[in-house]
XYZ file of C-alpha atoms in Angstrom:
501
model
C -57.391 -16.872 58.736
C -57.159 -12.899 57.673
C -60.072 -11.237 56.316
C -60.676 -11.827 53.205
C -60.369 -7.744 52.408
C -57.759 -6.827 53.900
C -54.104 -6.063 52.768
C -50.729 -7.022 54.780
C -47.656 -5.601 54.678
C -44.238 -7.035 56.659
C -42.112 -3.933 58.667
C -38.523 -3.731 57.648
C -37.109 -3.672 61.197
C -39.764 -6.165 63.263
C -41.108 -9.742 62.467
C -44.544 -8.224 62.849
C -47.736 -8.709 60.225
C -49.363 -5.755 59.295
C -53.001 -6.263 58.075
C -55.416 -3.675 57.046
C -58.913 -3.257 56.934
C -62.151 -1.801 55.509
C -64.293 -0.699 58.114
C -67.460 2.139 58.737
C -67.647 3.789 61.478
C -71.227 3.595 61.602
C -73.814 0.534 60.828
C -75.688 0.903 57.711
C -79.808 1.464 57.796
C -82.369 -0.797 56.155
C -83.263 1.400 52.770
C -80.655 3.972 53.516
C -78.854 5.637 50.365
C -75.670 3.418 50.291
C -72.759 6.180 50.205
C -69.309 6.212 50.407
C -67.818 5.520 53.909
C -63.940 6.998 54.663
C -61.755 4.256 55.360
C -60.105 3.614 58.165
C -56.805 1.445 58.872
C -56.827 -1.471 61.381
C -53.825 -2.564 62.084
C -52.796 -5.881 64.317
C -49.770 -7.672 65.236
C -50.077 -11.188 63.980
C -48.636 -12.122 67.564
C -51.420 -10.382 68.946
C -54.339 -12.266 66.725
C -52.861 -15.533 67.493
C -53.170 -15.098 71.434
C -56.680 -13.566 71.202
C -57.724 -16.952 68.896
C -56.252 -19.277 71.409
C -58.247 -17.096 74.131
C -61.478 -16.996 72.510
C -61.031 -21.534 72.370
C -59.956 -21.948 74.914
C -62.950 -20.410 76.797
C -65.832 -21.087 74.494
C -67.847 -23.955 76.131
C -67.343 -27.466 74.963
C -71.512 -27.698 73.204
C -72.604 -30.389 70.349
C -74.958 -30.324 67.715
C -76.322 -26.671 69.133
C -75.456 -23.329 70.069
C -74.584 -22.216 73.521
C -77.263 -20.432 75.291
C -77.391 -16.881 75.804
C -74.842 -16.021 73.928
C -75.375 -12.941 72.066
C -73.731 -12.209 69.089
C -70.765 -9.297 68.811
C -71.754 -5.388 68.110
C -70.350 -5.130 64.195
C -71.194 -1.645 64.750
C -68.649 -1.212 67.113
C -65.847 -2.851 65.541
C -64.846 -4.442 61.747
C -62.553 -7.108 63.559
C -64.546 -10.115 65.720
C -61.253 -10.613 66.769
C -61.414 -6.980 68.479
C -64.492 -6.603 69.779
C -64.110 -6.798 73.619
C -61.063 -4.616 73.363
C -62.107 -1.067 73.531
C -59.197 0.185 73.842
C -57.639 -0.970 70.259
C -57.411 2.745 68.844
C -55.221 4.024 71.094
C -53.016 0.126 70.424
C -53.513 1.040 67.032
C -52.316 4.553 66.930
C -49.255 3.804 69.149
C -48.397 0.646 66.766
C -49.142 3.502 63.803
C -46.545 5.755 65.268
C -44.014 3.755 66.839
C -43.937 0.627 63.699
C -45.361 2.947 60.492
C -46.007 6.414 60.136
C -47.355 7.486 56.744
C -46.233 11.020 56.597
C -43.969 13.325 54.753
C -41.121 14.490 56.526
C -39.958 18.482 55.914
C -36.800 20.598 55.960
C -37.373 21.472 59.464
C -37.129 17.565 60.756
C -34.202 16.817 58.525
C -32.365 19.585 60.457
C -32.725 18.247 63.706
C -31.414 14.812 62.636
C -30.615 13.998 66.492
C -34.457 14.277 67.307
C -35.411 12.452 63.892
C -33.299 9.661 64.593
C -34.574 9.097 68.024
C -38.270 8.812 66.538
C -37.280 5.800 64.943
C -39.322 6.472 61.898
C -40.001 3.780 59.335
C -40.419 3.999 55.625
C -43.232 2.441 53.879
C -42.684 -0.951 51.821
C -44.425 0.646 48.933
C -43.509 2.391 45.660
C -44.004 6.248 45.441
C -45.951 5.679 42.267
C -48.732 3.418 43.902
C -49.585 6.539 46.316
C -48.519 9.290 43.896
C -50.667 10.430 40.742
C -48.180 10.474 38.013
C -48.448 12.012 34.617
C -47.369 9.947 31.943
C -43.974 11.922 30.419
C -43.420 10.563 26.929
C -39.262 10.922 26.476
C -38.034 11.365 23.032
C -34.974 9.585 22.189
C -33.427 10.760 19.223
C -32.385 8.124 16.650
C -28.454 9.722 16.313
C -26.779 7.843 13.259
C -23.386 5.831 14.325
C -20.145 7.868 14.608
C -17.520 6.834 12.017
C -14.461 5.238 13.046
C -11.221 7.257 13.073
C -9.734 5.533 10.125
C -12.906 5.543 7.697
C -12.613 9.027 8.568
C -9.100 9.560 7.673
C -10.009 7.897 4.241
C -12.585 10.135 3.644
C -10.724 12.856 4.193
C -7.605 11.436 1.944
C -9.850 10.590 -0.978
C -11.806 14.088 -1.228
C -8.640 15.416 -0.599
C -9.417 17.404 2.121
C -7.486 19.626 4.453
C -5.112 20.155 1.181
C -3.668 23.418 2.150
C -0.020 22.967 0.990
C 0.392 24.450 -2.573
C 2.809 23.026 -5.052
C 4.293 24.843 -8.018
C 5.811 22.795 -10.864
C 6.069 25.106 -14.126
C 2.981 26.371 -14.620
C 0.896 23.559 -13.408
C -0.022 23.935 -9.221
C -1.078 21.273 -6.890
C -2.779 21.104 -3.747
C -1.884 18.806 -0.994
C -2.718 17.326 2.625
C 0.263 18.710 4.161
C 0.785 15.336 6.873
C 0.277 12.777 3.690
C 3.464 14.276 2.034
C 5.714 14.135 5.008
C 4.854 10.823 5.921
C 5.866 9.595 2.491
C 8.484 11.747 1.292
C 11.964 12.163 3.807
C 12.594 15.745 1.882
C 8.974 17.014 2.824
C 9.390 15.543 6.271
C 12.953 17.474 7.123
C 11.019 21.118 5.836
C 9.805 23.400 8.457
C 6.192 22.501 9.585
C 5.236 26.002 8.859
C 6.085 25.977 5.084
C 2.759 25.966 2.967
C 4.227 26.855 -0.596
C 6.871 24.878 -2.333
C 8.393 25.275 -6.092
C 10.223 22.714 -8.229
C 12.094 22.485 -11.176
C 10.617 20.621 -14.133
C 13.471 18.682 -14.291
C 14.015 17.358 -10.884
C 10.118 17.352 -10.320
C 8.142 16.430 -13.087
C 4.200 18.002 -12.673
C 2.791 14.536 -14.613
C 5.461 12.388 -12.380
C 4.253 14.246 -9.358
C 0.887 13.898 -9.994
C 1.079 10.341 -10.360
C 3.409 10.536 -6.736
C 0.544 12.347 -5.775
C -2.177 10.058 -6.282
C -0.265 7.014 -5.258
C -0.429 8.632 -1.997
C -4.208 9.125 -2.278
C -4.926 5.748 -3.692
C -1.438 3.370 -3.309
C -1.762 2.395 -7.388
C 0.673 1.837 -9.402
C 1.438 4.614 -11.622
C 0.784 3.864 -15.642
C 3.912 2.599 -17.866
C 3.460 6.058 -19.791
C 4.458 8.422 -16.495
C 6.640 5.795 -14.442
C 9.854 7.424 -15.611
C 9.125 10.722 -14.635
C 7.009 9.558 -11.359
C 10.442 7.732 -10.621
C 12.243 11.026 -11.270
C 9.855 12.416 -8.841
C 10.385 10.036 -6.409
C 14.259 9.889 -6.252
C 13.925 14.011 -5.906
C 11.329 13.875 -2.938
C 13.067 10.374 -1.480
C 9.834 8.268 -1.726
C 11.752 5.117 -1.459
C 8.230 2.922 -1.090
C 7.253 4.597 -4.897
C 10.610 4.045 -5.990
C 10.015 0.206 -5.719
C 6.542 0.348 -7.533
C 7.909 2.409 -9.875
C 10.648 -0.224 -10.772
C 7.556 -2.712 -10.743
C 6.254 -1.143 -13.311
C 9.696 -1.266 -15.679
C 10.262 -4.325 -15.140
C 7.796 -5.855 -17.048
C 8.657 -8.352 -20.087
C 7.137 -5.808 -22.268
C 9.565 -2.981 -21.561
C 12.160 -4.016 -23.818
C 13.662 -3.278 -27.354
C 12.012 -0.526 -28.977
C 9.752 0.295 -25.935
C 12.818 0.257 -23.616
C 15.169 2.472 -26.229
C 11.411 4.759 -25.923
C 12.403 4.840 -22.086
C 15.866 5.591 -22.185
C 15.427 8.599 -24.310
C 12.863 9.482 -21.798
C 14.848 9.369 -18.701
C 18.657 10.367 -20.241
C 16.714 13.818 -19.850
C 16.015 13.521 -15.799
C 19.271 13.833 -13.951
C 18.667 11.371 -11.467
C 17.667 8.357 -13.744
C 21.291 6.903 -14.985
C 20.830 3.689 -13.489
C 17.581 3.460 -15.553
C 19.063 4.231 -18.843
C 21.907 1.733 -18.687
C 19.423 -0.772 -17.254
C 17.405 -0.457 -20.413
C 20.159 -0.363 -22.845
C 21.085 -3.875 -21.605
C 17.613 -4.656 -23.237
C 18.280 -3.948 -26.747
C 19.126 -7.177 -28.729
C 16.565 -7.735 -31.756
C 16.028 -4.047 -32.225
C 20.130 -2.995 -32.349
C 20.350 -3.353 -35.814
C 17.286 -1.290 -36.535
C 18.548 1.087 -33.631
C 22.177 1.489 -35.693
C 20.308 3.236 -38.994
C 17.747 5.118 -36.831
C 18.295 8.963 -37.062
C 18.869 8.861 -32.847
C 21.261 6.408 -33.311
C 23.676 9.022 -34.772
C 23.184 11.395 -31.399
C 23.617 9.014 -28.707
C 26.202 10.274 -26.798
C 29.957 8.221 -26.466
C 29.341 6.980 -23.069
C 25.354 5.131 -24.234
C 27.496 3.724 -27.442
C 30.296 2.419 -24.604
C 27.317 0.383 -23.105
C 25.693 -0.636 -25.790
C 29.101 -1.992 -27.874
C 30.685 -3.710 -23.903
C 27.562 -6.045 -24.082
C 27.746 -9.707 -25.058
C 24.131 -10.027 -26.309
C 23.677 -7.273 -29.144
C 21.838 -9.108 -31.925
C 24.638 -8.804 -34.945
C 25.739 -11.825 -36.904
C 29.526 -10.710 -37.490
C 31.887 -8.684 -35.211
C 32.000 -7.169 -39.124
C 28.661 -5.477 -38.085
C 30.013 -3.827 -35.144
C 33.151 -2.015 -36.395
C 30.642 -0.869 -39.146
C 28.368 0.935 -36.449
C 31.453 2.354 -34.857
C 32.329 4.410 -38.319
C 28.548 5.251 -38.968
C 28.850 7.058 -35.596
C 31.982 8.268 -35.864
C 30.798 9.770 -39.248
C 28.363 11.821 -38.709
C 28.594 15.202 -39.400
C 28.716 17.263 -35.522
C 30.773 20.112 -34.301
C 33.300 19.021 -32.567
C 34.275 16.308 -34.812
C 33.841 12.930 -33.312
C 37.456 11.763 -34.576
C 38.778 12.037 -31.079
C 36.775 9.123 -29.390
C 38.509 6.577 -32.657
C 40.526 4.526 -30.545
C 37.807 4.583 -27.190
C 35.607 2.932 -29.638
C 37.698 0.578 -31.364
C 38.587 -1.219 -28.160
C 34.828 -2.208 -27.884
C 35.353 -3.787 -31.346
C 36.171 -7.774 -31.021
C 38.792 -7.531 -33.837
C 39.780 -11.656 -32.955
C 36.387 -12.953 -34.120
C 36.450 -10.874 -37.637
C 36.690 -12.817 -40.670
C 40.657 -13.408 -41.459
C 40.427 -12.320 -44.876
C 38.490 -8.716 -43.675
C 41.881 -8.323 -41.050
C 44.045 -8.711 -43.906
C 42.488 -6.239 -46.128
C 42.869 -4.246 -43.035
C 46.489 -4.504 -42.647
C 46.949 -3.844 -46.204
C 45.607 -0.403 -46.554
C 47.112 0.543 -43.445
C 50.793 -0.588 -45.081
C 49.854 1.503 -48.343
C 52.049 4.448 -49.110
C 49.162 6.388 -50.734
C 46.729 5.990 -48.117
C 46.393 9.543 -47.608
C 45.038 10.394 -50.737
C 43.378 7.101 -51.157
C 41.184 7.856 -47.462
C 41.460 11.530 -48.269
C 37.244 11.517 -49.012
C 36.594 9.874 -45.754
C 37.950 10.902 -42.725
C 36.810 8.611 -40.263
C 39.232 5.599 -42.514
C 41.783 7.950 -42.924
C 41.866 8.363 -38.805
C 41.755 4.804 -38.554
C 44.499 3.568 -40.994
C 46.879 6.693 -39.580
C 46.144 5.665 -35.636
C 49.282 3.702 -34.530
C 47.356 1.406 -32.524
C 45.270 0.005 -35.208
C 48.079 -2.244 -36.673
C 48.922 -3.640 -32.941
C 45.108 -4.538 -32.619
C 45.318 -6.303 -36.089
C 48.742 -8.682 -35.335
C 46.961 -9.744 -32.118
C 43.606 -10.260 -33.887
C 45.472 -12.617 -36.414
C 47.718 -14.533 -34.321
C 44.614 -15.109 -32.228
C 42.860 -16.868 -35.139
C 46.015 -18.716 -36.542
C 46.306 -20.553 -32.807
C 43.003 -21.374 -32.556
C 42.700 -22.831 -35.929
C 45.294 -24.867 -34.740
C 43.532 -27.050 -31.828
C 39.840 -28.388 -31.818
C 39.709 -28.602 -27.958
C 38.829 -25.515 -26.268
C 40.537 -26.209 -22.916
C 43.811 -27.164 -24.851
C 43.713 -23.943 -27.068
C 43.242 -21.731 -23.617
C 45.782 -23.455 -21.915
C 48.660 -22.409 -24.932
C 46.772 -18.953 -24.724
C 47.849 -18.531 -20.818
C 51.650 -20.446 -21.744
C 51.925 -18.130 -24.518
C 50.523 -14.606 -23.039
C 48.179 -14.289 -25.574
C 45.284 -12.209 -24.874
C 42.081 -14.118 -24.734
C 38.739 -12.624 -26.480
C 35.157 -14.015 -25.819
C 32.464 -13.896 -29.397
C 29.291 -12.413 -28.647
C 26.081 -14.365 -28.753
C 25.309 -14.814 -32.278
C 21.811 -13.791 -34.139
C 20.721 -14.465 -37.600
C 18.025 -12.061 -39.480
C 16.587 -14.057 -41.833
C 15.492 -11.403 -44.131
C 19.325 -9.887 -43.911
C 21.257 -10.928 -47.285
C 24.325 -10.971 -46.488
C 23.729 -13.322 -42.634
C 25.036 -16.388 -41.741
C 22.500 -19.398 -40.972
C 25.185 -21.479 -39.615
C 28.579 -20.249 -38.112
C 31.929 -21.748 -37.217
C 35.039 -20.773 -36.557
C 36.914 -18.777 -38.395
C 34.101 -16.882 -39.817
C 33.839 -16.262 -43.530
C 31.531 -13.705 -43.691
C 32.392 -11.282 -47.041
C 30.408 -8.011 -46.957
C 30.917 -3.944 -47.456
C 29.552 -0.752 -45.696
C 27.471 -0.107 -48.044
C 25.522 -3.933 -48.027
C 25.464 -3.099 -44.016
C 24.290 0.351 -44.267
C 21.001 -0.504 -46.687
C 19.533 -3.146 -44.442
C 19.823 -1.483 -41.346
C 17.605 1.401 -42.886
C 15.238 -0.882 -44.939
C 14.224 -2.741 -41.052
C 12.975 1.051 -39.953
C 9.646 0.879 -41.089
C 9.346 -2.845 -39.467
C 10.447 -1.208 -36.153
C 8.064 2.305 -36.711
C 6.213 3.821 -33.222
C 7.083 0.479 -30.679
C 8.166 -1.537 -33.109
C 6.539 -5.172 -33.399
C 4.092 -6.698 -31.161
C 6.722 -9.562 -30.406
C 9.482 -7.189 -30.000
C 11.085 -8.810 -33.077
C 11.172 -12.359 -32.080
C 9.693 -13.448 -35.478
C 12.456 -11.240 -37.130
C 15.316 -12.253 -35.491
C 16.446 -16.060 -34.223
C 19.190 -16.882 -32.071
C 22.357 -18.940 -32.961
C 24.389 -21.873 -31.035
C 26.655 -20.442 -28.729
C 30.482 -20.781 -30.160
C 32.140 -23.605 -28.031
C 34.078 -20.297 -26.108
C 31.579 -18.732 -24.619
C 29.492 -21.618 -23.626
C 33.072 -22.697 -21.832
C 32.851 -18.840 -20.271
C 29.378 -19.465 -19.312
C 30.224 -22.877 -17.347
C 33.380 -20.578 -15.651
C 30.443 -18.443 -14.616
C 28.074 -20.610 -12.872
């Protein structure tokens, strides 16, 4: 067994037990004042203390139930350790185990120099921490509590949405812009083929818009969808500055089931200004059905130009109730009172007009005043009729028109009548799709072929300005559905349509 006060400690580089001691170096007096003794290390092998046990039992004599007889108990003045109290000569063991085993020193400079000679000492380190040796002031550290960096793109979108970094000034009219420089070229192909350096730009108004780049603009910021009321001109914008992504939102946005009729004639005055927008205005011409009738006695009606009348009178699905109708808008517009005279475009027009669905009576009226001798001073008032009854074509148009009618009156089966057409060479003509207005006096509820609608310029020519107020800012809520109702296909076209699909 170790004392009971002592500490041990196992070298790094031997198998050998360290223990160590309290011990005084002198004995204490009866009544002395009990005082502090240094301390001193004993230090033994725990091969060592094993042979000196076996020693000491080996020789003690063999006694029972008493003690052996003169045997005087050890000196603890001379020693702390029974186990060492014959062996005088333990300091000297215990300094040479102290310096060749342990040595509790600090080494200098001087001895890490001469590493030859420190090596050769062999000298061991301690088992212990610094701190149980060492008086150590405690060092409170303070660690700052540093808020999280942001993230690269939250960053980026902080910096696009205060707009920041906007160095790059655009001029549009008087209106001037400020922009991120890298947003616009990575959106628009003409910003990204400009020199890097460039950091002022000007634009037309009418190849740039300022309220259809401002809404490019903030699509940029934000990726919305500009409003119905600046899509034209932000498409405008767009084509200019080849944004091809905003050109599709754009298109998103007229596209709509509520862009049509009045609210699409609204658009194609808008863009007809913007020189890069054609496709849009023929696009929403093709939308005009209910509303063409109110769009015929509307003062802009009278100042489209002859290639928006062209695309208007080539459709199929214009909402009149008698080819009657249309020759009627071609005179209104042919009419009107501009420098040059319109007289020119007379026979342009008239081949949009589907003489071969008229009513045969109205050809033959036709014919006759063309065949009159005094039709110069009868027409002499108006000059648009006079043009038309003096333009040699007109009477070719008629003959066709009428022979048309006469062979078709003649067979009930549609597929019969077009096969004498192609035998015969004779030109076929498809109707239009039929409407009826309902508050229109002089409009057919039910039509078949031939038509017998009887009616004069000046019937057509009243109702088509009484519907203006109807049709006033956007015109009805329904777009005119309520005003106008569709008809039954004539048995030609819905043959055409079958071709078709």
């Amino acid at each position: 067994m170790e004392p009971g006060d002592s500490d041990t400690a196992r070298s790094a580089f031997s198998d050998k037990t360290f223990v160590f001691e309290e011990s005084t170096t002198a004995p204490k007096k009866m009544g002395a004042r009990k005082t502090e003794q240094p301390k001193t290390w004993n230090v033994r092998s725990r091969f060592h203390r094993a042979k000196k046990a076996k020693t000491a039992r080996s020789s003690k004599p063999k006694t029972k139930g008493k003690k052996a007889e003169g045997k005087q108990p050890p000196n603890r003045s001379k020693t702390t350790s029974p186990d060492m109290s014959e062996d005088i000569s333990w300091p000297k063991d215990f300094c040479r185990q102290q310096e060749g085993e342990l040595r509790w020193k600090m080494f200098t400079d001087d001895e890490y120099a001469n590493w030859k000679a420190f090596k050769d000492n062999d000298c061991k380190v301690p088992l212990r921490s610094v701190f149980s040796y060492l008086q150590v002031k405690p060092y409170p550290v303070a660690i700052g509590n540093v808020p999280r960096k942001k993230s690269v793109p939250s960053v980026l979108a902080d910096m696009v949405d205060g707009n920041h970094g906007a160095y790059t000034r655009i001029q549009i009219g008087d209106q001037r812009f400020q922009c991120i420089p890298s947003l616009l070229k990575c959106y628009s192909v003409w910003f990204s083929n400009r020199d890097w350096r460039m950091t002022r730009f000007e634009f037309w108004e009418e190849e740039v818009p300022a309220s259809g780049f401002a809404a490019l603009y903030d699509w940029m910021r934000t990726k919305q969808l500009p409003e119905f009321k600046v899509a034209v001109a932000t498409l405008q914008a767009a084509r200019h500055l080849r944004v091809p992504l905003l050109e599709k939102d754009c298109w998103q946005v007229l596209s709509t089931d509520e862009v049509r009729e009045k609210r699409a004639f609204l658009v194609f005055l808008e863009a007809k200004e913007l020189p890069a927008l054609g496709e849009v205005c023929e696009v929403m011409l093709s939308r005009l059905r209910n509303y063409f009738l109110a769009l015929v006695g509307s003062p802009e009606f009278l100042d489209l130009e002859i290639q928006v009348l062209e695309i208007l009178l080539r459709q199929d699905a214009i909402g009149v109730n008698s080819e009657m109708e249309v020759f009627f808008t071609v005179l209104r517009w042919l009419g009107h009172s501009v420098e040059p005279s319109r007289l020119p475009y007379m026979r342009r027009l008239m081949n949009y007009v589907r003489f071969h669905h008229m009513p045969m009576t109205f050809l033959f009226s036709l014919r006759e005043s063309i065949n009159r001798a005094d039709k110069d001073e009868l027409f002499r008032p108006d000059p648009v009729l006079l043009a038309f009854n003096r333009d040699p074509d007109t009477m070719a148009s008629l003959e066709q028109a009428i022979s048309f009618i006469g062979v078709r009156c003649q067979y009930d089966d549609i597929d019969e009548f077009l096969a004498v057409c192609e035998d015969h060479r004779i030109g076929v003509v498809y109707p239009r799709q039929w409407v009826y207005h309902p508050n229109c006096p002089y409009h057919h509820s039910r039509l078949t072929f031939p038509y017998q609608h009887r009616f004069t310029v000046t019937e057509f020519t009243e109702y088509v300005t009484s519907i203006q107020e109807v049709w006033a800012g956007e015109g009805p809520a329904d777009h005119g559905r309520s005003l106008v109702r569709d008809m039954d296909k004539d048995p030609m076209l819905r043959r055409q349509n079958d071709w078709d699909e």
